PDB file of C-alpha atoms in Angstrom:
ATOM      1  CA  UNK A   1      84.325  84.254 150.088  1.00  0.00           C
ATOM      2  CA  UNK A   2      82.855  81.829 147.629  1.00  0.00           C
ATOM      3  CA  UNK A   3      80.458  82.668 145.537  1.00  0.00           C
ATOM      4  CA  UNK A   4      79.078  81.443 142.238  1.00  0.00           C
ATOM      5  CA  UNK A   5      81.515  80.558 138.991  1.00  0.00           C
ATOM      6  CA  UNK A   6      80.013  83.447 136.991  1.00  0.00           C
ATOM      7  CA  UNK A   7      80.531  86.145 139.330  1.00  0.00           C
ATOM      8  CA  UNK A   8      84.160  84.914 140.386  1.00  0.00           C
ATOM      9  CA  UNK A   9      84.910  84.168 136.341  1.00  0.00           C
ATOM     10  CA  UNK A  10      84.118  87.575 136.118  1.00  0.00           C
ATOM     11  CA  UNK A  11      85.808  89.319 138.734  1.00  0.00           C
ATOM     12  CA  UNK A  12      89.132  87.476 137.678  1.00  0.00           C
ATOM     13  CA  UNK A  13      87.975  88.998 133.918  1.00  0.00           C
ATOM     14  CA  UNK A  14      88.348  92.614 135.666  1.00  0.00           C
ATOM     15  CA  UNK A  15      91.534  91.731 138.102  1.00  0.00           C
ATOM     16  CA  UNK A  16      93.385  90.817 135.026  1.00  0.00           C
ATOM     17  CA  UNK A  17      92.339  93.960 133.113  1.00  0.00           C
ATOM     18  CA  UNK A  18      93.725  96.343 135.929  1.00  0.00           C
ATOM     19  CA  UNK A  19      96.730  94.379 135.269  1.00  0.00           C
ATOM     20  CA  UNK A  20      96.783  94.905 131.701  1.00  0.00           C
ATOM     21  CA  UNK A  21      96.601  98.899 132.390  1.00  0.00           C
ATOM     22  CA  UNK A  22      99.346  98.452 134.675  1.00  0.00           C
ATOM     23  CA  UNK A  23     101.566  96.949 132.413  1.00  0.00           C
ATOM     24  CA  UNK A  24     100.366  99.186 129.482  1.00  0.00           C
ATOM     25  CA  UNK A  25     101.263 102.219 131.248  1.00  0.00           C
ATOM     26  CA  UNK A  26     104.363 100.626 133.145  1.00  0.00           C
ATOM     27  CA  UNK A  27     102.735 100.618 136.731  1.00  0.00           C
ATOM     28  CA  UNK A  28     105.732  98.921 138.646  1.00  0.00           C
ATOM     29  CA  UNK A  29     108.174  96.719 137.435  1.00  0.00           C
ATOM     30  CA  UNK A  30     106.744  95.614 134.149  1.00  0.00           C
ATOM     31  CA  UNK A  31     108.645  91.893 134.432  1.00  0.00           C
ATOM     32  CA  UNK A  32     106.759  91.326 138.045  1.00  0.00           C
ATOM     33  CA  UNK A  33     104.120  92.058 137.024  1.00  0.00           C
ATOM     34  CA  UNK A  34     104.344  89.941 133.740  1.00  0.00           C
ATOM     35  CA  UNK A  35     104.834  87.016 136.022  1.00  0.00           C
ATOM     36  CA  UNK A  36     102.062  87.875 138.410  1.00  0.00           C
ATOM     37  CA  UNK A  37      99.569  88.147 135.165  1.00  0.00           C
ATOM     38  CA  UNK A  38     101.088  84.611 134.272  1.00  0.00           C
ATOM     39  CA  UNK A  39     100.340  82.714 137.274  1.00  0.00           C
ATOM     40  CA  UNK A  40      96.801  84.342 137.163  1.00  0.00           C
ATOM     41  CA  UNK A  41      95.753  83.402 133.405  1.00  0.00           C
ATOM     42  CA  UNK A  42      97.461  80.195 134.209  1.00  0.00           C
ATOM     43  CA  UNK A  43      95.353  79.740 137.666  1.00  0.00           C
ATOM     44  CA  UNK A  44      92.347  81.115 136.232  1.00  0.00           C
ATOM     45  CA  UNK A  45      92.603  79.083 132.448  1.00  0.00           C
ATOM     46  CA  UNK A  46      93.213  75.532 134.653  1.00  0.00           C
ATOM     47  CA  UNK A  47      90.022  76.186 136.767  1.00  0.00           C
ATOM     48  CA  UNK A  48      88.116  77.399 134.305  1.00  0.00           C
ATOM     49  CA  UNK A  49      88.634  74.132 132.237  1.00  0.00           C
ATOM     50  CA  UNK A  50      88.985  71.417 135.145  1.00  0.00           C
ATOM     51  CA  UNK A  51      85.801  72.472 137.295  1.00  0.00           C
ATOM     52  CA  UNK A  52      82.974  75.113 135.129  1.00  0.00           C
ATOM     53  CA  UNK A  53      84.083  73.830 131.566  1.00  0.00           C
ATOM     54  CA  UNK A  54      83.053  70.329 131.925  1.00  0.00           C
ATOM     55  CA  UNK A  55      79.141  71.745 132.846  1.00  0.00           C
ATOM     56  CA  UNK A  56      79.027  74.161 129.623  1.00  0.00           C
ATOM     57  CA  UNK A  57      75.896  72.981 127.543  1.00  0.00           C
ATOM     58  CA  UNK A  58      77.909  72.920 124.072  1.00  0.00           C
ATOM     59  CA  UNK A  59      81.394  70.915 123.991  1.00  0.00           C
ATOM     60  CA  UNK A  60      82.611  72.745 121.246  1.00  0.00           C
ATOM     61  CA  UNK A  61      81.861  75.811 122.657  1.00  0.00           C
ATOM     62  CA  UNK A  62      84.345  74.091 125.889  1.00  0.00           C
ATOM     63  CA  UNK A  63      86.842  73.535 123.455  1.00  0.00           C
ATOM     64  CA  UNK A  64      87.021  76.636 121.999  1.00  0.00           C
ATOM     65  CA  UNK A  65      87.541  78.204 125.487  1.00  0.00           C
ATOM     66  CA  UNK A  66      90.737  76.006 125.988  1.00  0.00           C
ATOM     67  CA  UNK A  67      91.957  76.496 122.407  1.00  0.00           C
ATOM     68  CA  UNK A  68      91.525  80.288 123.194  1.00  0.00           C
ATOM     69  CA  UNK A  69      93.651  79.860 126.983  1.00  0.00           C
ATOM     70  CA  UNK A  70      96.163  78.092 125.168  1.00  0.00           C
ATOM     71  CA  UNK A  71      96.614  80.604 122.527  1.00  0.00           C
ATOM     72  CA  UNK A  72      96.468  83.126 125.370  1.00  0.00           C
ATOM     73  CA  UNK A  73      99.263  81.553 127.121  1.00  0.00           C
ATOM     74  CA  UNK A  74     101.748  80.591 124.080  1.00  0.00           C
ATOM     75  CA  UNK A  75     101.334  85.114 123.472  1.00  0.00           C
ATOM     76  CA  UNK A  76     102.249  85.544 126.854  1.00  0.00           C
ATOM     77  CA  UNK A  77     105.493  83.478 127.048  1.00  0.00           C
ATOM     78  CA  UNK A  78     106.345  85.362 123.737  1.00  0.00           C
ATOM     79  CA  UNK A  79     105.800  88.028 125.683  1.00  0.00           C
ATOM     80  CA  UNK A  80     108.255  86.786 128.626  1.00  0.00           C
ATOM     81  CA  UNK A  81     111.226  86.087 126.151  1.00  0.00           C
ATOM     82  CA  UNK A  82     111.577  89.605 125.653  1.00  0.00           C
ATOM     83  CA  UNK A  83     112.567  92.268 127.168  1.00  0.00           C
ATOM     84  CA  UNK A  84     109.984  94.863 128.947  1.00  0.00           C
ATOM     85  CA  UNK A  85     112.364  97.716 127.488  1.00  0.00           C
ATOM     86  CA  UNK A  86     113.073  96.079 123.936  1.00  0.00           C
ATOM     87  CA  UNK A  87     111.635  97.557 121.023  1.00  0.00           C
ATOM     88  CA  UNK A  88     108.622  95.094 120.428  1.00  0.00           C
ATOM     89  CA  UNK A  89     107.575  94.441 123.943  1.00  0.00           C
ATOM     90  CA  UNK A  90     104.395  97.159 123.788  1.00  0.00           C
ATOM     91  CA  UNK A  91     103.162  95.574 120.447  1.00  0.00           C
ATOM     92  CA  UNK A  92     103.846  92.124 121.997  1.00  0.00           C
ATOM     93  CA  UNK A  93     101.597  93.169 124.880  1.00  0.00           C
ATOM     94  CA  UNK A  94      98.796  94.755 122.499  1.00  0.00           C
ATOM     95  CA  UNK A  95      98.651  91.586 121.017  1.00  0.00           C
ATOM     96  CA  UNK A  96      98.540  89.404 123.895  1.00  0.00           C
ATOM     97  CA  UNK A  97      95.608  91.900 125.655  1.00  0.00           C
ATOM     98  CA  UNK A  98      94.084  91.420 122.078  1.00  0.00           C
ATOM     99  CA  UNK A  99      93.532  88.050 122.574  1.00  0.00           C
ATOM    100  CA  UNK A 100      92.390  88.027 125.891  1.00  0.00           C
ATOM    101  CA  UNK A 101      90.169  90.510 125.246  1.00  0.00           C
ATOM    102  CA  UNK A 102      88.749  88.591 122.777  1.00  0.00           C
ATOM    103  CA  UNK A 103      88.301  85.473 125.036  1.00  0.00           C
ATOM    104  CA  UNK A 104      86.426  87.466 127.891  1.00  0.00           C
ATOM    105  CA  UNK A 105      83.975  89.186 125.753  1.00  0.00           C
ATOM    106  CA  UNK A 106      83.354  85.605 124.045  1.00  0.00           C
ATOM    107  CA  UNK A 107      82.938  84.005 127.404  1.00  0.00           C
ATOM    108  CA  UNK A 108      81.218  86.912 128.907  1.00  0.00           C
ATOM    109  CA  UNK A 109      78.861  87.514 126.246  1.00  0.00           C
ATOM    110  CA  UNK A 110      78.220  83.643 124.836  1.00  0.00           C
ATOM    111  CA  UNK A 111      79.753  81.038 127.874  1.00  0.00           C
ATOM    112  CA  UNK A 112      78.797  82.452 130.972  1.00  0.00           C
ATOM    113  CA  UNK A 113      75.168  83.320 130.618  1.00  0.00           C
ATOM    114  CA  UNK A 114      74.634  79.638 128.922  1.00  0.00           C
ATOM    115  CA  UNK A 115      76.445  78.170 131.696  1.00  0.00           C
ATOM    116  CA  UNK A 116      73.764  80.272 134.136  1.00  0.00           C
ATOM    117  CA  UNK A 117      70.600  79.648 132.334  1.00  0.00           C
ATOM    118  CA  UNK A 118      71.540  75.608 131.900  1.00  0.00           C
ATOM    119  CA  UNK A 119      72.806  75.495 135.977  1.00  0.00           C
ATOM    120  CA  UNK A 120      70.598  75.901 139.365  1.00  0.00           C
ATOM    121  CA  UNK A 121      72.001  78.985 141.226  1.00  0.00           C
ATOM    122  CA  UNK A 122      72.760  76.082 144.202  1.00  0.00           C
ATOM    123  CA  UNK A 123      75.065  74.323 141.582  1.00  0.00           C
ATOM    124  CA  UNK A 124      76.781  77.342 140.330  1.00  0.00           C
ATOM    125  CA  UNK A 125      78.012  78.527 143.586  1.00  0.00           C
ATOM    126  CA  UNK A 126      79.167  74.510 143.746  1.00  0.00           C
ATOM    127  CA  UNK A 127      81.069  74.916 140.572  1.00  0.00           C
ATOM    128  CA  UNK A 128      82.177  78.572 142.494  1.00  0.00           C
ATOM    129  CA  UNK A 129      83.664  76.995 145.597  1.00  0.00           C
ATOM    130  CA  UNK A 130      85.641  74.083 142.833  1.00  0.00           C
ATOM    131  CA  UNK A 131      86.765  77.007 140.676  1.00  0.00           C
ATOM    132  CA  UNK A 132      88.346  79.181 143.370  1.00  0.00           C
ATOM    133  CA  UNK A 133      90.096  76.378 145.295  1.00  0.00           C
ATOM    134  CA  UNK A 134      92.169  75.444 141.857  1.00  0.00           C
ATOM    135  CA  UNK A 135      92.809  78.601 141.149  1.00  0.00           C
ATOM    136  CA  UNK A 136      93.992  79.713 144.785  1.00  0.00           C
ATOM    137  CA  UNK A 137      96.039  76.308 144.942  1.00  0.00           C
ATOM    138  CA  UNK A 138      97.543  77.727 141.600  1.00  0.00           C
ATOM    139  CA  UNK A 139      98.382  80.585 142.709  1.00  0.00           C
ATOM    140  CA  UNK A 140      99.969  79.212 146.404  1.00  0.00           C
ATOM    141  CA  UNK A 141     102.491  77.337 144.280  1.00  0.00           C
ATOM    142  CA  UNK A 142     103.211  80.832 142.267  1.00  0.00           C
ATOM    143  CA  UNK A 143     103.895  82.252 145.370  1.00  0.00           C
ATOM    144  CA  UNK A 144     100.820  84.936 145.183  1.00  0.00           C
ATOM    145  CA  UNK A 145      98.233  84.998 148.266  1.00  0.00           C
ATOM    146  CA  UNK A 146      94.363  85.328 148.025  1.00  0.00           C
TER     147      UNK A 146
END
């Protein structure tokens, strides 16, 4: 199913934001699926910076991309620590879809179409095929199947 980086950066974008609204409005068991949004930012953050990052015209625009996964990543184990029923868990969660947020619409609106106006449609569905097999090896060792 490969395809190029922007489209599958893109799809991931949406998959995790149908998580988020499951979690919000407490879809299934709200720890699951805490986990499964964890091995997914982590899948998705560790492709994104080993195989498309590396291409992006600007550096610092790279960096800022990992600063913002890692920041990402240290709200959601906050989030893990506590309790789903506990008193702070749904402004825990606001804050941690805050950020994300934040991150897609930055990489959406600023990384993405750099990284398809500076990269031949040939090598983006390269850089496609490199993303996806991180991120499904990722998630194989997180126990979730593509």
């Amino acid at each position: 199913m490969a395809s190029d980086a922007v489209t599958l950066i893109t799809t991931d974008h949406r998959m995790m934001e149908q998580l988020f609204e499951r979690l919000r409005t407490a879809d299934g068991d709200r720890q699951l699926l805490l986990d499964e949004c964890a091995a997914r930012l982590t899948a998705h953050s560790h492709a994104e910076e080993q195989q498309v990052y590396p291409h992006l015209p600007s550096a610092d625009e790279a960096h800022h991309g990992a600063d913002e996964h890692h920041e990402a990543e240290r709200l959601l184990h906050d989030l893990q620590r506590i309790s789903p029923e506990g008193p702070d868990f749904d402004d825990k969660l606001e804050e941690f879809i805050a950020a994300v947020r934040h991150h897609v619409e930055h990489e959406e609106a600023v990384l993405l179409p750099e990284l398809r106006e500076a990269l031949s449609p040939e090598r983006l569905d390269e850089l496609g095929t490199a993303f996806e097999a991180v991120r499904i090896a990722e998630l194989a060792v997180a126990g979730i199947r593509v």
